[in-house]
Coordinates of C-alpha atoms in Angstrom, one line a residue:
M1 CA 26.4 -122.5 12.4
N2 CA 24.1 -120.0 14.9
S3 CA 22.6 -119.1 11.9
V4 CA 21.6 -122.1 10.9
L5 CA 19.7 -122.5 14.4
S6 CA 18.5 -119.5 14.0
R7 CA 16.4 -119.7 10.4
A8 CA 14.7 -122.6 11.7
W9 CA 13.5 -121.2 14.8
T10 CA 12.3 -118.7 12.2
T11 CA 11.0 -120.9 9.6
L12 CA 9.5 -123.0 13.0
L13 CA 8.0 -120.0 14.2
L14 CA 6.4 -118.4 10.6
V15 CA 4.9 -122.2 11.0
A16 CA 3.4 -122.3 13.4
L17 CA 1.8 -118.7 13.4
A18 CA 0.4 -119.6 10.0
A19 CA -1.5 -122.4 11.3
F20 CA -2.6 -120.6 14.2
V21 CA -4.4 -117.8 11.4
F22 CA -5.5 -120.9 9.3
S23 CA -7.2 -122.5 12.0
K24 CA -8.6 -120.1 14.0
G25 CA -9.3 -117.7 10.9
V26 CA -10.0 -119.3 7.7
V27 CA -11.1 -122.9 8.5
P28 CA -14.2 -120.9 10.3
A29 CA -14.8 -118.6 7.8
M30 CA -15.1 -120.7 5.6
S31 CA -18.1 -122.5 6.9
E32 CA -20.1 -120.9 9.1
I33 CA -21.4 -117.1 8.7
T34 CA -20.6 -115.0 12.4
A35 CA -20.4 -111.4 13.6
D36 CA -20.4 -108.1 11.2
F37 CA -20.8 -109.9 8.3
P38 CA -24.2 -109.8 7.7
G39 CA -24.3 -106.7 8.1
Y40 CA -22.4 -106.1 4.6
F41 CA -23.7 -108.7 2.4
T42 CA -27.5 -107.4 3.5
A43 CA -26.7 -103.7 2.6
A44 CA -25.5 -105.2 -1.0
K45 CA -28.5 -107.7 -1.3
I46 CA -30.8 -104.4 -0.3
V47 CA -28.6 -102.9 -3.5
V48 CA -28.6 -104.9 -6.2
D49 CA -32.7 -106.0 -5.7
G50 CA -32.8 -102.8 -6.0
Q51 CA -34.8 -102.1 -2.2
D52 CA -35.1 -98.5 -0.6
T53 CA -31.5 -98.2 0.6
Q54 CA -32.8 -94.3 2.6
R55 CA -34.0 -96.9 4.8
L56 CA -30.4 -98.6 5.7
Y57 CA -30.2 -96.5 8.8
D58 CA -33.1 -98.3 9.9
D59 CA -32.3 -100.7 12.7
D60 CA -35.5 -102.6 12.5
W61 CA -35.9 -102.6 8.9
F62 CA -32.3 -103.4 8.2
R63 CA -32.7 -106.8 10.9
G64 CA -35.9 -107.4 9.0
Q65 CA -33.9 -107.4 5.9
I66 CA -31.1 -109.6 7.7
R67 CA -33.6 -112.3 8.1
R68 CA -35.2 -112.4 5.1
Y69 CA -31.6 -113.4 3.5
G70 CA -31.2 -115.4 6.0
M71 CA -29.0 -114.4 8.4
E72 CA -30.2 -113.6 11.6
D73 CA -27.5 -114.2 13.9
A74 CA -28.9 -113.5 18.1
R75 CA -25.5 -113.0 19.4
N76 CA -24.6 -110.1 16.4
P77 CA -28.3 -108.7 15.2
G78 CA -26.8 -106.6 13.2
K79 CA -27.3 -103.0 11.7
F80 CA -25.5 -100.7 8.6
A81 CA -25.1 -97.8 11.0
P82 CA -22.6 -96.6 11.3
F83 CA -21.4 -97.3 8.3
P84 CA -20.7 -94.8 5.5
P85 CA -24.1 -95.7 3.0
P86 CA -20.2 -96.2 -0.5
T87 CA -20.1 -99.1 1.9
A88 CA -23.5 -100.7 1.1
L89 CA -21.4 -100.9 -2.4
L90 CA -18.4 -103.2 -1.8
L91 CA -19.7 -106.6 -2.0
V92 CA -22.3 -105.9 -4.7
P93 CA -20.0 -108.3 -6.9
L94 CA -21.3 -111.2 -4.3
A95 CA -24.6 -110.0 -4.2
R96 CA -25.8 -113.5 -6.4
F97 CA -23.8 -115.5 -4.2
E98 CA -25.0 -117.8 -1.7
P99 CA -24.6 -115.7 1.6
L100 CA -21.5 -118.7 2.6
T101 CA -20.5 -118.6 -0.8
A102 CA -20.4 -114.5 -1.2
L103 CA -17.9 -115.1 2.8
R104 CA -15.5 -117.2 1.1
I105 CA -14.3 -116.1 -0.8
V106 CA -14.1 -112.8 0.6
T107 CA -12.2 -115.2 2.6
V108 CA -10.1 -116.3 -0.1
V109 CA -9.0 -112.7 -1.7
S110 CA -8.5 -111.6 2.3
V111 CA -5.8 -114.4 2.4
L112 CA -4.7 -113.2 -1.1
C113 CA -4.5 -109.5 0.1
L114 CA -2.4 -109.6 3.4
V115 CA 0.1 -112.3 1.4
C116 CA 0.1 -109.6 -1.0
S117 CA 1.2 -106.9 1.9
I118 CA 4.4 -109.3 3.2
F119 CA 5.7 -109.2 0.0
L120 CA 4.7 -105.2 -0.6
L121 CA 6.9 -104.4 2.7
A122 CA 9.0 -106.9 1.8
R123 CA 9.3 -104.7 -0.9
I124 CA 10.3 -101.1 0.6
L125 CA 11.6 -102.1 4.2
A126 CA 14.3 -104.8 2.5
W127 CA 13.1 -106.5 4.6
N128 CA 13.9 -110.6 4.1
P129 CA 10.9 -111.5 2.9
R130 CA 10.4 -114.1 6.3
D131 CA 10.4 -111.7 8.8
S132 CA 7.6 -109.8 6.7
A133 CA 5.2 -112.5 7.3
L134 CA 6.2 -112.7 10.7
F135 CA 6.0 -109.8 11.2
I136 CA 2.2 -109.2 10.1
L137 CA 1.2 -112.7 11.3
S138 CA 2.0 -111.6 14.4
S139 CA -1.3 -109.2 14.1
G140 CA -2.6 -112.6 15.0
L141 CA -5.8 -111.9 16.5
A142 CA -6.2 -109.2 13.3
I143 CA -5.9 -111.6 10.8
I144 CA -8.4 -113.6 12.4
G145 CA -11.2 -111.3 13.4
G146 CA -10.7 -110.3 10.0
L147 CA -11.5 -113.3 8.4
R148 CA -14.0 -114.6 10.4
C149 CA -15.9 -111.5 10.2
G150 CA -16.1 -110.8 6.6
Q151 CA -14.6 -107.4 7.5
P152 CA -12.5 -105.6 4.5
Y153 CA -9.4 -104.3 7.1
I154 CA -6.5 -106.8 5.7
L155 CA -7.3 -105.0 2.3
I156 CA -8.2 -101.7 2.7
S157 CA -4.5 -102.6 4.9
M158 CA -2.5 -103.7 1.3
F159 CA -3.7 -100.5 -0.5
C160 CA -2.4 -98.4 2.5
I161 CA 0.9 -100.4 2.1
L162 CA 1.0 -100.3 -1.5
G163 CA 0.0 -96.5 -1.5
Y164 CA 3.7 -96.2 0.7
Y165 CA 5.2 -98.6 -1.8
L166 CA 3.8 -96.7 -5.3
Y167 CA 4.7 -93.7 -3.2
V168 CA 8.8 -94.7 -2.7
R169 CA 8.9 -95.9 -6.4
R170 CA 7.2 -92.6 -7.6
R171 CA 4.1 -92.8 -8.3
P172 CA 2.5 -90.1 -6.5
W173 CA -0.6 -90.1 -8.6
L174 CA -1.0 -93.9 -8.3
A175 CA 0.0 -93.5 -4.0
G176 CA -3.4 -90.5 -3.4
V177 CA -5.8 -93.1 -5.5
C178 CA -4.4 -96.6 -3.4
L179 CA -4.2 -94.4 -0.3
G180 CA -8.3 -93.7 -1.4
L181 CA -10.3 -95.5 -2.9
F182 CA -11.4 -96.8 0.6
V183 CA -11.8 -93.2 2.7
P184 CA -14.8 -93.3 2.4
I185 CA -16.5 -96.7 3.9
K186 CA -12.9 -96.8 6.0
Y187 CA -11.4 -93.3 7.7
F188 CA -7.9 -94.7 8.5
P189 CA -6.0 -94.4 5.3
A190 CA -7.3 -90.2 5.1
I191 CA -5.3 -89.0 7.6
I192 CA -1.9 -89.7 5.5
L193 CA -3.6 -88.2 3.1
A194 CA -3.7 -85.8 5.9
Y195 CA -0.1 -86.3 6.6
F196 CA 1.5 -85.9 2.2
A197 CA -0.7 -82.5 2.3
F198 CA 1.3 -81.3 4.7
R199 CA 4.6 -82.5 4.0
K200 CA 3.1 -80.3 0.5
E201 CA 3.9 -83.8 -1.4
W202 CA 0.7 -82.4 -4.2
K203 CA -0.1 -85.1 -6.2
V204 CA -0.3 -87.2 -3.5
V205 CA -3.3 -85.2 -1.9
M206 CA -4.8 -84.7 -5.1
G207 CA -4.5 -88.6 -6.8
G208 CA -6.3 -89.3 -3.5
A209 CA -8.8 -86.5 -3.7
A210 CA -10.2 -88.3 -6.9
A211 CA -10.1 -91.5 -5.5
I212 CA -12.0 -89.9 -2.3
A213 CA -15.1 -88.0 -5.4
C214 CA -14.9 -91.0 -7.5
V215 CA -15.7 -93.5 -5.2
G216 CA -18.8 -90.9 -3.4
L217 CA -20.0 -89.6 -6.3
V218 CA -21.3 -93.3 -8.0
S219 CA -23.0 -93.5 -4.2
V220 CA -25.0 -90.9 -4.7
G221 CA -25.6 -91.7 -7.7
V222 CA -26.5 -96.2 -6.6
L223 CA -28.1 -95.1 -3.8
G224 CA -29.2 -91.4 -3.8
W225 CA -27.8 -88.4 -1.5
K226 CA -31.3 -89.5 1.0
V227 CA -29.4 -91.2 3.0
H228 CA -25.8 -89.7 1.8
E229 CA -27.8 -86.4 3.9
V230 CA -29.2 -89.0 6.6
F231 CA -25.6 -90.4 7.6
L232 CA -24.1 -86.2 7.1
F233 CA -26.4 -85.3 9.3
S234 CA -27.5 -87.7 11.8
V235 CA -24.7 -90.8 12.2
F236 CA -21.3 -89.7 11.5
G237 CA -21.7 -87.3 14.3
N238 CA -22.7 -90.0 16.4
H239 CA -19.6 -92.1 14.4
L240 CA -16.8 -90.1 15.7
V241 CA -17.7 -90.1 18.7
G242 CA -18.3 -94.1 19.3
R243 CA -22.3 -94.2 19.4
L244 CA -22.7 -96.9 16.8
S245 CA -26.7 -96.6 15.6
L246 CA -28.1 -92.9 14.5
H247 CA -31.3 -94.4 17.9
D248 CA -28.8 -94.9 20.3
H249 CA -27.8 -91.5 22.1
T250 CA -26.9 -93.6 25.3
V251 CA -23.2 -93.7 26.8
P252 CA -21.4 -96.6 25.3
F253 CA -20.2 -99.0 28.1
T254 CA -18.2 -101.6 26.7
A255 CA -14.3 -102.0 26.6
V256 CA -14.8 -103.8 23.8
Y257 CA -13.8 -100.7 22.0
Q258 CA -10.8 -100.5 24.1
S259 CA -10.7 -96.6 23.4
F260 CA -10.1 -94.0 26.3
D261 CA -13.6 -92.9 25.8
T262 CA -14.9 -96.3 27.2
L263 CA -12.7 -96.6 29.4
F264 CA -13.6 -93.2 31.0
D265 CA -17.0 -94.5 30.8
R266 CA -16.6 -97.3 32.9
L267 CA -14.7 -95.1 35.2
F268 CA -16.7 -92.4 35.9
I269 CA -20.4 -92.5 34.9
L270 CA -22.8 -93.9 36.8
D271 CA -26.6 -95.4 35.6
P272 CA -27.7 -98.3 37.5
A273 CA -28.4 -100.3 34.0
Q274 CA -24.9 -100.2 32.6
N275 CA -22.0 -99.4 35.6
P276 CA -24.1 -99.5 38.7
Q277 CA -20.3 -99.8 40.1
P278 CA -18.4 -96.8 38.3
L279 CA -15.6 -95.8 40.2
L280 CA -16.3 -92.3 41.2
A281 CA -20.1 -91.3 39.5
A282 CA -18.5 -87.9 38.4
P283 CA -19.2 -87.0 34.6
L284 CA -17.0 -83.7 35.1
L285 CA -13.9 -85.9 35.4
R286 CA -14.2 -88.1 33.0
T287 CA -15.0 -84.8 30.6
V288 CA -12.5 -83.3 31.5
G289 CA -9.7 -86.5 32.3
L290 CA -10.5 -87.5 28.2
I291 CA -10.0 -83.9 27.0
T292 CA -6.8 -84.2 29.3
V293 CA -5.7 -87.7 28.0
K294 CA -6.2 -86.4 24.1
G295 CA -4.7 -83.3 24.5
S296 CA -1.3 -84.8 25.7
I297 CA -0.9 -87.1 23.5
L298 CA -2.3 -84.9 20.0
L299 CA 0.9 -82.3 21.6
V300 CA 3.0 -85.1 22.0
A301 CA 2.8 -86.2 19.0
A302 CA 3.0 -83.4 16.7
A303 CA 6.3 -82.7 18.5
A304 CA 7.4 -85.9 18.3
L305 CA 6.3 -85.1 14.6
L306 CA 8.5 -81.5 14.6
K307 CA 11.8 -83.2 15.9
L308 CA 11.3 -86.3 13.5
A309 CA 10.2 -82.8 10.5
R310 CA 13.4 -80.9 11.9
G311 CA 15.8 -84.3 11.9
S312 CA 15.9 -84.4 7.9
A313 CA 12.8 -83.5 5.9
V314 CA 13.4 -86.1 3.4
D315 CA 14.0 -89.3 6.2
A316 CA 10.2 -87.9 8.6
A317 CA 7.5 -89.8 6.7
A318 CA 8.4 -93.4 7.1
P319 CA 8.2 -92.3 11.4
S320 CA 5.6 -90.2 10.8
I321 CA 3.2 -91.9 9.4
G322 CA 3.7 -95.0 12.0
I323 CA 3.2 -92.6 15.0
I324 CA -0.1 -91.1 13.1
G325 CA -1.5 -94.6 13.1
V326 CA -0.9 -95.0 16.0
V327 CA -2.2 -91.1 17.8
L328 CA -4.8 -92.7 15.5
F329 CA -6.2 -95.8 17.5
L330 CA -4.8 -94.2 20.6
I331 CA -8.0 -91.0 20.1
A332 CA -10.3 -93.3 18.3
P333 CA -13.6 -93.8 20.1
A334 CA -13.8 -97.3 19.5
T335 CA -11.8 -99.4 17.8
A336 CA -12.1 -103.4 17.4
T337 CA -9.4 -106.3 17.6
Y338 CA -10.1 -107.0 13.7
T339 CA -9.0 -102.6 12.7
C340 CA -5.5 -103.9 13.9
A341 CA -4.8 -105.2 10.7
L342 CA -4.7 -100.8 9.1
L343 CA -1.4 -100.8 11.6
W344 CA 0.5 -103.0 9.4
L345 CA 1.7 -99.5 7.6
P346 CA 2.4 -97.4 11.3
I347 CA 4.2 -100.0 12.9
A348 CA 6.7 -101.9 9.9
L349 CA 7.9 -97.9 9.8
L350 CA 8.6 -96.8 12.9
I351 CA 11.1 -100.6 13.3
N352 CA 12.5 -100.3 10.3
H353 CA 13.0 -96.4 10.7
F354 CA 14.1 -97.3 14.3
L355 CA 16.6 -100.2 13.4
S356 CA 18.4 -97.6 10.3
Q357 CA 19.3 -95.6 12.1
G358 CA 20.9 -98.8 15.1
A359 CA 18.6 -99.0 17.5
R360 CA 17.5 -101.5 18.3
V361 CA 16.3 -101.6 21.6
P362 CA 13.3 -99.0 20.7
A363 CA 12.7 -101.5 17.6
Y364 CA 12.1 -104.5 19.3
F365 CA 9.5 -102.5 22.1
I366 CA 7.3 -101.2 19.5
L367 CA 7.6 -105.2 18.1
G368 CA 7.3 -107.1 21.8
M369 CA 4.2 -104.3 22.1
Y370 CA 2.7 -105.1 18.5
A371 CA 2.9 -109.1 18.6
L372 CA 1.4 -108.6 22.3
I373 CA -1.7 -106.6 21.3
G374 CA -1.8 -109.5 18.1
F375 CA -2.5 -112.3 21.2
I376 CA -3.9 -111.1 24.1
P377 CA -6.3 -112.7 26.0
Y378 CA -9.5 -110.7 26.6
N379 CA -12.1 -113.5 27.5
Y380 CA -8.8 -113.1 31.4
A381 CA -9.0 -109.6 30.7
Y382 CA -13.5 -109.0 30.2
P383 CA -14.4 -110.0 33.3
F384 CA -12.5 -107.0 35.8
E385 CA -15.2 -104.0 32.7
G386 CA -17.6 -103.0 35.3
H387 CA -16.1 -103.6 38.3
G388 CA -14.5 -99.4 39.8
G389 CA -11.4 -99.0 39.7
L390 CA -10.7 -102.5 37.8
S391 CA -12.3 -101.6 34.5
V392 CA -9.1 -100.6 33.2
L393 CA -7.6 -104.2 33.6
A394 CA -9.9 -104.6 30.1
F395 CA -8.7 -102.3 28.6
P396 CA -5.0 -104.1 27.5
R397 CA -4.5 -103.0 24.2
L398 CA -5.1 -99.5 25.0
F399 CA -2.7 -99.3 27.4
L400 CA -0.6 -101.5 25.2
L401 CA -0.3 -99.1 22.2
L402 CA 0.2 -96.4 25.2
A403 CA 3.0 -98.0 25.3
M404 CA 4.6 -98.0 22.5
F405 CA 3.3 -94.4 21.9
I406 CA 5.1 -93.4 24.7
G407 CA 8.2 -95.8 23.8
C408 CA 8.4 -94.5 20.4
V409 CA 8.2 -90.9 20.8
Y410 CA 10.1 -91.1 23.7
F411 CA 13.5 -92.3 21.9
I412 CA 12.8 -90.5 19.3
A413 CA 13.7 -87.4 22.0
H414 CA 15.7 -89.6 23.9
P415 CA 18.0 -91.2 20.8
Q416 CA 20.4 -93.8 21.9
P417 CA 24.2 -93.5 21.5
G418 CA 24.3 -96.1 18.5
Q419 CA 21.7 -94.8 17.4
R420 CA 23.0 -90.7 17.2
S421 CA 25.8 -92.1 14.8
A422 CA 23.8 -93.9 12.5
A423 CA 22.7 -90.5 11.8
R424 CA 25.6 -89.0 11.5
D425 CA 27.3 -91.9 9.3
C426 CA 24.2 -91.7 7.0
A427 CA 23.9 -87.9 6.6
R428 CA 27.5 -87.6 5.7
A429 CA 27.6 -90.6 3.1
D430 CA 23.7 -90.0 2.3
V431 CA 23.5 -93.5 2.6
R432 CA 19.5 -94.5 2.1
I433 CA 17.6 -97.7 2.0
P434 CA 17.1 -98.2 -1.8
A435 CA 13.7 -99.4 -1.8
A436 CA 12.2 -96.8 1.2
A437 CA 13.4 -93.5 0.4
P438 CA 10.7 -91.3 -0.3
P439 CA 10.0 -89.4 -3.7
N440 CA 10.6 -85.7 -3.3
S441 CA 7.7 -83.7 -4.3
A442 CA 9.5 -81.0 -5.8
R443 CA 11.4 -83.4 -8.8
D444 CA 8.1 -85.8 -9.0

């Protein structure tokens, strides 16, 4: 009887989440163009129409092209920066369609990728597809934002999951190709490839390098070298510190980015126009604090990764990728709601790791933080921004991620009694989850 009730509640929750995503994400994306999609689509139109791609990072010229193609939005004027040049090729196959038709196609592709991600995770982790669907749909606003803005993060997240699936299925070259394919457009998968390089999984790394090189060569061949030179020497450095325009040399005061960089800017940088009420006008404290916080996160993460590697080199890959994924979001100078779709694989691997060790408390703690991130009421948080110390309250996603990270490394450093006994039992019996056991690089 209890199992029947459990299935009924699970099904009801799944239907509710699916209906929420459909009504708030799919329907609006099928109805109107908003936010970021004009930037992606205009860049593709510029390429297909044979315009001067060297001017992609000229914000005024690019906005003129957006107006020319009938996608001007006063709320979000649009620009190509800080996208890497290969981003202009992303929607080239759709550039001959009307803008709304292209967005509808992108939306359908994103929904298909979401469904594929559900079944791939279920296969990798030996989860019930219903549980896998609940997990992915619990990212809530990440899916909705990605659909409404026409962002490629759902697609990229699916390729990350597919790459890991191929890795555990002993297809390292193909795994690397899947992980490397979108690195020239969105950098996140590069950190996974870097971890495989640390593990000396060279077939995965070489597959990723080959994919990156191919995309780069195609981009240079189509767009020319000049725009890549502008990106490398003028845009890329600004991007790494959260300045999202070639001509923007100001401190980015916005809680939308949900990063320590923008939090410390709000707290310690005085700007009469954009930040007249910092907690304390102390730029040096901002720099020292930022270095201290990010340095501490990296040191703690390194310690956790070493402990995992010493415990079992074979079983360390999944939780290590999980920790690295969370850390990347914590130290990034800027993240958006829709980028959280990239957390599907890292968080799922962490949860499955703790469940396989018999540690339900950390698994459900991480799941709880993840679900809260998916449904943050930002309209109640953002009004605190720019009001001295209260600005801290405008960064809920940042602190939920920090809590997730702290909880994760704590439970790795201090395993529960049940977790320790489960680990010993697995070691004695050499128990693995078959679908999730990574290959042995010496053999494969």
